[in-house]
mmCIF file of N, CA and C in Angstrom:
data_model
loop_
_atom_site.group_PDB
_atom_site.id
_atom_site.type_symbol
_atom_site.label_atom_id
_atom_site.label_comp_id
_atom_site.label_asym_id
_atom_site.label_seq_id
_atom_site.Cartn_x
_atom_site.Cartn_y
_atom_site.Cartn_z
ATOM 1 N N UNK W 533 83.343 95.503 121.308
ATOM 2 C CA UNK W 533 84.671 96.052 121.081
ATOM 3 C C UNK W 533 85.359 96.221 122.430
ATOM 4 N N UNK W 534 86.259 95.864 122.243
ATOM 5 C CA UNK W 534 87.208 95.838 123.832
ATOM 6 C C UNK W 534 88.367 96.873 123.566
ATOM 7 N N UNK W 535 89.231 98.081 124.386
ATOM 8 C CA UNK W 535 90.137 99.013 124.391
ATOM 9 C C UNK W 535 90.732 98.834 125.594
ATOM 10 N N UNK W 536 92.105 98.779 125.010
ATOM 11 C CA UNK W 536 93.127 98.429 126.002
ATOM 12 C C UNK W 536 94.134 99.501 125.588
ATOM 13 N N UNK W 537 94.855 99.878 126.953
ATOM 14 C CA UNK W 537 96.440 100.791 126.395
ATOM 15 C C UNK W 537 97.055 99.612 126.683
ATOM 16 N N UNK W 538 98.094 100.108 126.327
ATOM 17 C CA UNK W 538 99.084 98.897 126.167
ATOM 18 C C UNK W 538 100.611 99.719 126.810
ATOM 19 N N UNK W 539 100.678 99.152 127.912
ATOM 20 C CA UNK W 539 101.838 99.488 128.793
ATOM 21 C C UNK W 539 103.607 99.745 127.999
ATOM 22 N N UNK W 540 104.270 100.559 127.814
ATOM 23 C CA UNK W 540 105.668 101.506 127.404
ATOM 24 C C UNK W 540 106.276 100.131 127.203
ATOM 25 N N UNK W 541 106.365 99.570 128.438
ATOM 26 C CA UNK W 541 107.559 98.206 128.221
ATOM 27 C C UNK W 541 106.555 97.029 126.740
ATOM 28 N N UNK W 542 105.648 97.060 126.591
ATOM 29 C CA UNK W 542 105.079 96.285 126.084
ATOM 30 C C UNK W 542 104.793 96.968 124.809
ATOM 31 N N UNK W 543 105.285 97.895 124.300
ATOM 32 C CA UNK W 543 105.426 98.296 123.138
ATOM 33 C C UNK W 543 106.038 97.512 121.725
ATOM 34 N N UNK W 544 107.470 97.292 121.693
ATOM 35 C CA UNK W 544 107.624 96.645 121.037
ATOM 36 C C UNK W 544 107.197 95.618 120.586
ATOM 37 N N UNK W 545 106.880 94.512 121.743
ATOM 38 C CA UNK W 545 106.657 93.113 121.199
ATOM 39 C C UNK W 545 105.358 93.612 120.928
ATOM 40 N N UNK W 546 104.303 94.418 121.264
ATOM 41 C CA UNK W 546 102.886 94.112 120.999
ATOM 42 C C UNK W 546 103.074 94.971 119.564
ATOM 43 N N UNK W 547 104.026 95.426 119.159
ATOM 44 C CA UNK W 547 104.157 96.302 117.403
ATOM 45 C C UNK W 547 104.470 95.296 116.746
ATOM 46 N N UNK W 548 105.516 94.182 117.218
ATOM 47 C CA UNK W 548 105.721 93.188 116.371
ATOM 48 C C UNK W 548 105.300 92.279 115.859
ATOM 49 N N UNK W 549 104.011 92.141 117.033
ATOM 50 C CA UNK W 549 102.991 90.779 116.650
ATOM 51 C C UNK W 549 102.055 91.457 115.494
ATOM 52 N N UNK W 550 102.070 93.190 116.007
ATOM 53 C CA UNK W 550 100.716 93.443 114.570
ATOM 54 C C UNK W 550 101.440 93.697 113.538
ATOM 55 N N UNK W 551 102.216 93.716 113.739
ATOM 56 C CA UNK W 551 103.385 93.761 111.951
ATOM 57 C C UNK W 551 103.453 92.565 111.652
ATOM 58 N N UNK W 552 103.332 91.288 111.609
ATOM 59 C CA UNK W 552 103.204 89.576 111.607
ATOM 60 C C UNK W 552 101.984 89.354 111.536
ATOM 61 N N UNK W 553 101.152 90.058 112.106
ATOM 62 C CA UNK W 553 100.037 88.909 112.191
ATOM 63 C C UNK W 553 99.264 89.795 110.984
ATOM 64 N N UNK W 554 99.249 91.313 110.813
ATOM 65 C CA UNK W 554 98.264 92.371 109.902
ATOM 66 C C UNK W 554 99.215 92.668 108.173
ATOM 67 N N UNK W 555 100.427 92.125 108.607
ATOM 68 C CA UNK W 555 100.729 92.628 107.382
ATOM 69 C C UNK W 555 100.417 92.475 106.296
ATOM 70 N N UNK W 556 99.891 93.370 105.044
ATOM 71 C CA UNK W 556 99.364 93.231 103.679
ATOM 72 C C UNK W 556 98.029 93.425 103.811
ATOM 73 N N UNK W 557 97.330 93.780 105.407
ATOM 74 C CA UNK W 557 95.994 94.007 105.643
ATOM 75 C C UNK W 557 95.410 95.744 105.303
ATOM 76 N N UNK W 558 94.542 95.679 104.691
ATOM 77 C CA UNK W 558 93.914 96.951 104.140
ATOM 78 C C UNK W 558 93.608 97.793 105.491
ATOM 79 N N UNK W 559 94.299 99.228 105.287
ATOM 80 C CA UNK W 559 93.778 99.905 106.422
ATOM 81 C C UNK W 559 93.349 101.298 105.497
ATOM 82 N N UNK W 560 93.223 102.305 106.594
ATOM 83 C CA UNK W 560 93.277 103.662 106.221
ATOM 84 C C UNK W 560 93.587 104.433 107.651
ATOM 85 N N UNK W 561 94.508 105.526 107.734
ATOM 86 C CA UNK W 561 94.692 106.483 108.679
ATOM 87 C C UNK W 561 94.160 107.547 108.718
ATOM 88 N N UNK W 562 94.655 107.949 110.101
ATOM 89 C CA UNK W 562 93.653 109.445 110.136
ATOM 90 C C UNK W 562 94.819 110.020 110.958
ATOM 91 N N UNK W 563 94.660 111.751 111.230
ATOM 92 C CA UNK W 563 95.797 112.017 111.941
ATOM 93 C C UNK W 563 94.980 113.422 112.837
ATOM 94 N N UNK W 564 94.457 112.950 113.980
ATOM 95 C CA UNK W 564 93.589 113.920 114.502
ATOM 96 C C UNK W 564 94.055 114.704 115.825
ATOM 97 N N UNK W 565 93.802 116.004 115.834
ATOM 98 C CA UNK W 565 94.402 117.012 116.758
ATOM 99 C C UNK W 565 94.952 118.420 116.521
ATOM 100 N N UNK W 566 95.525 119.300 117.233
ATOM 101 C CA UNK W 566 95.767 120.228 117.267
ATOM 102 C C UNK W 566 95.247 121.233 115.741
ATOM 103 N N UNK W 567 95.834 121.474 114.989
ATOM 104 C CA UNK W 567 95.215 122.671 114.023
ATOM 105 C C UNK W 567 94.593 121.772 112.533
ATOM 106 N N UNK W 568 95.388 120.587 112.649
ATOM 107 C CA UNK W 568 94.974 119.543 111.710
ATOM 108 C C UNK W 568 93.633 119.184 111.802
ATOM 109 N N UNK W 569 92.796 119.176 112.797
ATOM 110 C CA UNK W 569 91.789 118.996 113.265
ATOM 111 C C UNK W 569 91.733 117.419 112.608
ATOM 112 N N UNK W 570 91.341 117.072 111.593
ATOM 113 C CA UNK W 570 91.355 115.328 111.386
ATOM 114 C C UNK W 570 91.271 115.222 109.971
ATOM 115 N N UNK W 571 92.328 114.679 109.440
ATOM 116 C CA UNK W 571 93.094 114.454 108.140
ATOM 117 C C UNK W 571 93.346 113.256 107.770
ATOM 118 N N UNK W 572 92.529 112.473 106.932
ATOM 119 C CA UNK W 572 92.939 111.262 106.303
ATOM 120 C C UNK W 572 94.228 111.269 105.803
ATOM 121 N N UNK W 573 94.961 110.314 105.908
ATOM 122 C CA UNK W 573 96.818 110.505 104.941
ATOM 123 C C UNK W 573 97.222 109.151 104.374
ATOM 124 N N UNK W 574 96.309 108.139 105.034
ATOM 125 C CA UNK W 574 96.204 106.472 103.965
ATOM 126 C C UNK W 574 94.418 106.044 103.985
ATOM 127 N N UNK W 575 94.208 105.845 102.761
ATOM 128 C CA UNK W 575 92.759 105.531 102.486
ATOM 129 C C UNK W 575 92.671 104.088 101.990
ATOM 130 N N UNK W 576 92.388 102.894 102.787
ATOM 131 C CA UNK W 576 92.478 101.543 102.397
ATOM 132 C C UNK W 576 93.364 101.089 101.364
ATOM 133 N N UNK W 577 94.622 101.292 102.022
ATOM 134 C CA UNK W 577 95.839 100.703 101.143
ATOM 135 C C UNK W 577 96.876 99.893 102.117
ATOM 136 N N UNK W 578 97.255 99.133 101.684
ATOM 137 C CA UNK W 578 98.253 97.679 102.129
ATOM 138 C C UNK W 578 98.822 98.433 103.954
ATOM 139 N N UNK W 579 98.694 97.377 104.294
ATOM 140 C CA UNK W 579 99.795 97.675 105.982
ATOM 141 C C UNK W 579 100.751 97.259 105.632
ATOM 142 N N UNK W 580 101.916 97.460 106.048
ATOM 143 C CA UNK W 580 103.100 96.922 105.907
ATOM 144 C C UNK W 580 104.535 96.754 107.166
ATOM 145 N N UNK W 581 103.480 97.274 108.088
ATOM 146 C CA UNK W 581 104.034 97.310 109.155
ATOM 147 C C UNK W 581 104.584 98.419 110.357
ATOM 148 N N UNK W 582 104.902 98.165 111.670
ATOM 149 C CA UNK W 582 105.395 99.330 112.630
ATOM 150 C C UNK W 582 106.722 99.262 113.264
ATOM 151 N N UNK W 583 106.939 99.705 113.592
ATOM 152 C CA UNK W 583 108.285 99.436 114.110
ATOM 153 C C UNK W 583 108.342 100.589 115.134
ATOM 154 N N UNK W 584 109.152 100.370 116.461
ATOM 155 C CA UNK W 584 109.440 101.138 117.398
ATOM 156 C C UNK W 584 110.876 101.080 117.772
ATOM 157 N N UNK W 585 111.247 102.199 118.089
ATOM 158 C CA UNK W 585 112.843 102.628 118.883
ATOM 159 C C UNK W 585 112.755 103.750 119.584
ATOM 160 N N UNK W 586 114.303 104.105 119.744
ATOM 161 C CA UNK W 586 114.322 105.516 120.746
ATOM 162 C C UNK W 586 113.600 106.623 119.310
ATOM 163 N N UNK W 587 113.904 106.539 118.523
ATOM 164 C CA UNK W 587 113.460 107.597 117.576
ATOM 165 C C UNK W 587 112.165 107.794 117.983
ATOM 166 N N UNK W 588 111.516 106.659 117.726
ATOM 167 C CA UNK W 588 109.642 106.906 117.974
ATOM 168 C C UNK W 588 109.185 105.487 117.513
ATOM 169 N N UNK W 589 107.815 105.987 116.734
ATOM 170 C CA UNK W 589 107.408 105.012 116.019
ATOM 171 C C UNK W 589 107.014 104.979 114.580
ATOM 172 N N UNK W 590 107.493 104.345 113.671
ATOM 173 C CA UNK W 590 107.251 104.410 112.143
ATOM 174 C C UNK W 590 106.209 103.431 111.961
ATOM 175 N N UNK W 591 104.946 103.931 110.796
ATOM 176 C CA UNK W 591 103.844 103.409 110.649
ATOM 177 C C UNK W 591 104.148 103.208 109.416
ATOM 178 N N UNK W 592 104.439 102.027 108.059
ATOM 179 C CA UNK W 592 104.585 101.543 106.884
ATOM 180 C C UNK W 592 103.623 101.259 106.195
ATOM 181 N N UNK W 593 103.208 101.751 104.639
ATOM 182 C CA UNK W 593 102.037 101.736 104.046
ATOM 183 C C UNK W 593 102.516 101.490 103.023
ATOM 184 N N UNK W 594 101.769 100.848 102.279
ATOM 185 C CA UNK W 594 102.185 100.966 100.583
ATOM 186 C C UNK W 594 101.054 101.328 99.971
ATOM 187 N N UNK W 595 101.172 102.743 99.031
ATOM 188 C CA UNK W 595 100.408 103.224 98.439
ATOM 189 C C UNK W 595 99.862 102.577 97.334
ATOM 190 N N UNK W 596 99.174 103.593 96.183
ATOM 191 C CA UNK W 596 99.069 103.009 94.642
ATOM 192 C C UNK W 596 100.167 103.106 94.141
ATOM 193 N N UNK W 597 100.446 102.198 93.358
ATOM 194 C CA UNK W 597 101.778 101.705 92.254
ATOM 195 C C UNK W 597 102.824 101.707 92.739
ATOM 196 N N UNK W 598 102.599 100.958 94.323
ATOM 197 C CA UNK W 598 103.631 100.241 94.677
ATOM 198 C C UNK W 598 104.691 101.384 95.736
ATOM 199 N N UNK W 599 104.259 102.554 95.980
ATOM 200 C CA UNK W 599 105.014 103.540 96.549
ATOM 201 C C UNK W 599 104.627 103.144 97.955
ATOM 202 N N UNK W 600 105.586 103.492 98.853
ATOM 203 C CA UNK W 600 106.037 102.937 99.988
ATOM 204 C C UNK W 600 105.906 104.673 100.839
ATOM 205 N N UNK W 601 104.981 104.575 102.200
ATOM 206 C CA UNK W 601 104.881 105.642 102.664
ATOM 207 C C UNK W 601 105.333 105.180 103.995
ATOM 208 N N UNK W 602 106.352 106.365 104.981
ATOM 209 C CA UNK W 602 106.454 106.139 106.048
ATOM 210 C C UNK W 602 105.513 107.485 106.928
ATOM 211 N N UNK W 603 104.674 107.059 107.969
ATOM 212 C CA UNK W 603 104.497 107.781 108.861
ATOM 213 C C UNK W 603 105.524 107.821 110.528
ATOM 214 N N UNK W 604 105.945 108.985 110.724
ATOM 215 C CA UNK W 604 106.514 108.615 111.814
ATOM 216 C C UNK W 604 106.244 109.601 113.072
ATOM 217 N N UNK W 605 106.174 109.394 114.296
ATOM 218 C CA UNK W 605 105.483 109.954 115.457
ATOM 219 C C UNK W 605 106.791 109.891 116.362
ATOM 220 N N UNK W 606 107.526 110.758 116.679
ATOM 221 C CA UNK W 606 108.417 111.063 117.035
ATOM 222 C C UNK W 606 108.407 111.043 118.699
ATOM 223 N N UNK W 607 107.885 111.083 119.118
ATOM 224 C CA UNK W 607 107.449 111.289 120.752
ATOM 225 C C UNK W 607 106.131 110.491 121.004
ATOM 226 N N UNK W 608 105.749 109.643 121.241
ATOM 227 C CA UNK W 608 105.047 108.806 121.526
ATOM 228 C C UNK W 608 104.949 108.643 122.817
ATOM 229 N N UNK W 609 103.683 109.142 123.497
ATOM 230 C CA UNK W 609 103.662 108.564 124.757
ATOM 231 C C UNK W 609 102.472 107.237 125.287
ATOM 232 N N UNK W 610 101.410 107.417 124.280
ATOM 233 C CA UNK W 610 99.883 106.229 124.580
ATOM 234 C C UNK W 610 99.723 105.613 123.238
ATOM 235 N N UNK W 611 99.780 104.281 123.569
ATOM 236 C CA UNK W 611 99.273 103.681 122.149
ATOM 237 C C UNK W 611 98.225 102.351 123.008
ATOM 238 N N UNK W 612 97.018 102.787 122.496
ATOM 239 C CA UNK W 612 95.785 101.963 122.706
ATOM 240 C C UNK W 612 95.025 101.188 121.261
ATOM 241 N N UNK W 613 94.921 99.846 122.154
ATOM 242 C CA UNK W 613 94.538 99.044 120.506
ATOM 243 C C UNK W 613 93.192 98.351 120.919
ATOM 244 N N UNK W 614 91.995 98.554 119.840
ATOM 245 C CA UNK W 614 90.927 98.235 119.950
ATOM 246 C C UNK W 614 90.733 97.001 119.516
ATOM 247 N N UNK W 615 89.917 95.609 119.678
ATOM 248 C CA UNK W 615 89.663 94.747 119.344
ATOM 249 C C UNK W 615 88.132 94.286 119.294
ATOM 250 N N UNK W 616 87.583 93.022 117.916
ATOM 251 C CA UNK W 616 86.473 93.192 118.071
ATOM 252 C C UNK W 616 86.363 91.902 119.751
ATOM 253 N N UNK W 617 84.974 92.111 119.640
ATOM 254 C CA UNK W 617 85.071 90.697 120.837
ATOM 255 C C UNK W 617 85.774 89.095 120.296
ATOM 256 N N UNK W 618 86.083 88.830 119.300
ATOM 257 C CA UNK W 618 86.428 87.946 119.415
ATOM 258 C C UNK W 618 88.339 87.538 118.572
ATOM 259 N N UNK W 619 88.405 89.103 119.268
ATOM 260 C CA UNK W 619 89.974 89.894 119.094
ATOM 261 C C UNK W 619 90.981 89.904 118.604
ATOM 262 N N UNK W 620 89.595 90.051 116.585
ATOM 263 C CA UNK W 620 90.829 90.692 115.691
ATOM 264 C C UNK W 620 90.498 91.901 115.820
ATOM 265 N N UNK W 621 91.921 92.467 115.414
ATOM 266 C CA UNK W 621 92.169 93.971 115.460
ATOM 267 C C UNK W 621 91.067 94.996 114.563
ATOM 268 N N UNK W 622 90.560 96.049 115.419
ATOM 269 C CA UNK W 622 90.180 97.054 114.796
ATOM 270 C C UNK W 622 90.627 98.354 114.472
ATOM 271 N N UNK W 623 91.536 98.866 115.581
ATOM 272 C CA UNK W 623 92.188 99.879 115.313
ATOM 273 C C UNK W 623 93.543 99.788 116.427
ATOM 274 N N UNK W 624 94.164 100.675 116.223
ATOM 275 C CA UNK W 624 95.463 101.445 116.767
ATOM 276 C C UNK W 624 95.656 102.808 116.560
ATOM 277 N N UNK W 625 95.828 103.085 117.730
ATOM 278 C CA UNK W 625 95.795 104.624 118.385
ATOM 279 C C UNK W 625 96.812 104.572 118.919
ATOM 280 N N UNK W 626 97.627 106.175 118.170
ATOM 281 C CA UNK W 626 98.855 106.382 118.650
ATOM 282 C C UNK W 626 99.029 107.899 119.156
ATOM 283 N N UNK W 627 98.734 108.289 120.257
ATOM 284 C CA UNK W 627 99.128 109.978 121.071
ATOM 285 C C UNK W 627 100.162 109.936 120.912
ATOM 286 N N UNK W 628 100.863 111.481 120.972
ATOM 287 C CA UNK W 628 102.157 111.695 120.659
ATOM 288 C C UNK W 628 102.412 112.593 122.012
ATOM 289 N N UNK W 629 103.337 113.420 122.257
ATOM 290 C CA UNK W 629 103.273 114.189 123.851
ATOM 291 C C UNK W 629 102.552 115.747 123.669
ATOM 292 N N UNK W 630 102.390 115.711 122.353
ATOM 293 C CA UNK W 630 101.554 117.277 122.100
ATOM 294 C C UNK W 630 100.189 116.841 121.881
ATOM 295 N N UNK W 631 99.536 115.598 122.129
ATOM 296 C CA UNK W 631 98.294 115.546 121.550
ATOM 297 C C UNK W 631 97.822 115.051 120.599
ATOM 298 N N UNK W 632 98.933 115.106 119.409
ATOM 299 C CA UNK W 632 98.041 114.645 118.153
ATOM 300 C C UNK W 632 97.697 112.818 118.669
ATOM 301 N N UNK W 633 96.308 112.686 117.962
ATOM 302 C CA UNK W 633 96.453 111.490 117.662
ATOM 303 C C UNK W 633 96.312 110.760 116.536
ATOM 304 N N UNK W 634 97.584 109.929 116.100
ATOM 305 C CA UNK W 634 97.751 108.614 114.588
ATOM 306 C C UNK W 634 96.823 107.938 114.961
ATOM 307 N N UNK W 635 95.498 107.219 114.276
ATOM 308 C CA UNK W 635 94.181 106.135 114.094
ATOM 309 C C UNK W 635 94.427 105.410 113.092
ATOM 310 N N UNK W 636 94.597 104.580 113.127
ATOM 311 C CA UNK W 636 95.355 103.283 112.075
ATOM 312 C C UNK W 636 93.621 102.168 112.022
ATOM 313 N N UNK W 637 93.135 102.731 111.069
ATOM 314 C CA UNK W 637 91.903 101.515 111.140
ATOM 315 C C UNK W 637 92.072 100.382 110.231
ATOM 316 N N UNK W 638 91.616 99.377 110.580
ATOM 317 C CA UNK W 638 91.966 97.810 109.643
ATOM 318 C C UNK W 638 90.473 97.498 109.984
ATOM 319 N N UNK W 639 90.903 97.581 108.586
ATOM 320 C CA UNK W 639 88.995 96.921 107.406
ATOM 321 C C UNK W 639 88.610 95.613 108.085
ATOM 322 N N UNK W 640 87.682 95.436 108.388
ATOM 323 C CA UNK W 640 87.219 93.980 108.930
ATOM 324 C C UNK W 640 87.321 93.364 108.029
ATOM 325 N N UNK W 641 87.982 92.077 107.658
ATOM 326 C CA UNK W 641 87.339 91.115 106.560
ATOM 327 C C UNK W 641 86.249 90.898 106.265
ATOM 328 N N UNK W 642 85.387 89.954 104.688
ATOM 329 C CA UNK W 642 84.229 89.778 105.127
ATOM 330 C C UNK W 642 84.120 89.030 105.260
ATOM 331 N N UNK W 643 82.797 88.740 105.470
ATOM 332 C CA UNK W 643 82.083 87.595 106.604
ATOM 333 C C UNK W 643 82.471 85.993 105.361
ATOM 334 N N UNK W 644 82.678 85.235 105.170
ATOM 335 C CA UNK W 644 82.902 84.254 104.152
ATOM 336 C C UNK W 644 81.467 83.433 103.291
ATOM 337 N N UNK W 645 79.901 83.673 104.368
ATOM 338 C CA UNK W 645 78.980 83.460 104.000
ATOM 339 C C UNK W 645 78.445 85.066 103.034
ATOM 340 N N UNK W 646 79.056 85.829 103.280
ATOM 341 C CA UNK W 646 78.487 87.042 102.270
ATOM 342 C C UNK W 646 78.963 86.794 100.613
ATOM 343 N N UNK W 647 78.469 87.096 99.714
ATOM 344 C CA UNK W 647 78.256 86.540 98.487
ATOM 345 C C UNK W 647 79.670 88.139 98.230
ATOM 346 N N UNK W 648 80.761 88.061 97.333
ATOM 347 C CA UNK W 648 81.464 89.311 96.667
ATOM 348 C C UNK W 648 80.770 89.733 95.716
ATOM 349 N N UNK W 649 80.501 91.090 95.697
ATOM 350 C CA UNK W 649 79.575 92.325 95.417
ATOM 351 C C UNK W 649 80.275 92.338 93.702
ATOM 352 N N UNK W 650 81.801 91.992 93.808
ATOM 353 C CA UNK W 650 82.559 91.826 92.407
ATOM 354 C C UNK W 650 82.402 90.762 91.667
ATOM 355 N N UNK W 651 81.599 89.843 92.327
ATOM 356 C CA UNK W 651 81.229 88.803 91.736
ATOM 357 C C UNK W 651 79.742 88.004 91.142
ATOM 358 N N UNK W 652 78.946 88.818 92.180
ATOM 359 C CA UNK W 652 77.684 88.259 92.254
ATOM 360 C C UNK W 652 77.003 89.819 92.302
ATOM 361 N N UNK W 653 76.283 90.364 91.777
ATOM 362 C CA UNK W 653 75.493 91.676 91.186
ATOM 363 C C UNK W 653 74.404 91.439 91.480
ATOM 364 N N UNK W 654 73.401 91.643 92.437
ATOM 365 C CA UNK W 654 71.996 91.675 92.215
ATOM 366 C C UNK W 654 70.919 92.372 91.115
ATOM 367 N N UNK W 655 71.552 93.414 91.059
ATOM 368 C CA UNK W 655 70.690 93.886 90.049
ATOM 369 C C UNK W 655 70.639 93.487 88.660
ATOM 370 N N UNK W 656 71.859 92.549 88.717
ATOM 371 C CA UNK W 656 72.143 91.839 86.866
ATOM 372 C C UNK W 656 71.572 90.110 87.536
ATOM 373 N N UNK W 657 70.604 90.261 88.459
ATOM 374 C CA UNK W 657 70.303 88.285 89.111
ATOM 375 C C UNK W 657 71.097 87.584 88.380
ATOM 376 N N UNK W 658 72.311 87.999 89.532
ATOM 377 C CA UNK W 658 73.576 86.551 89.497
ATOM 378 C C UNK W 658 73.888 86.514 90.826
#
């Protein structure tokens, strides 16, 4: 796993490539810090994208039955993005100027030689 911050000026374009390249990819968030101590608030449901401005940064989810959630981090000062070694995305980490930190994790795909668990049952030998 490789961790990089990712430099203020290089914000945008590096939000835009993971909104293009992740979108419709299964994640789940976490929102860890100050009295919250660490709070799941998306549990493997659709990405849909980030977006940055002077406002901050908005994190886009689509829930169950199609409901559309915005997270938004108003003061943003560190956003560090983890990769595996051969650097698809594992996470995004977003500090805000009080501390909290947004954890945006994206589900690894699986492997294409692994058999689907929805498809193939061992215990029913199929």
């Amino acid at each position: 796993m490789n961790t990089r911050h990712i430099p203020i000026t290089e914000w945008r374009s590096e939000l835009d490539l993971i909104s293009r390249e992740y979108e419709g990819s299964v994640v789940s968030t976490e929102i860890v810090g100050g009295d919250v101590g660490a709070e799941e608030q998306v549990h493997e449901q659709p990405f849909r994208g980030i977006t940055s401005d002077r406002g901050g940064i908005t994190l886009r989810f689509e829930k169950t039955g199609g409901l559309r959630l915005d997270h938004c981090i108003a003061h943003p000062r560190v956003i560090r993005i983890a990769n595996t070694e051969d650097g698809k995305l594992l996470a995004l980490e977003i500090e805000d100027n009080v501390g909290m930190h947004t954890l945006v994790k994206f589900r690894s795909p699986m492997r294409p030689e692994l058999p689907d668990p929805s498809v193939e049952d061992p215990a029913l030998g199929v």
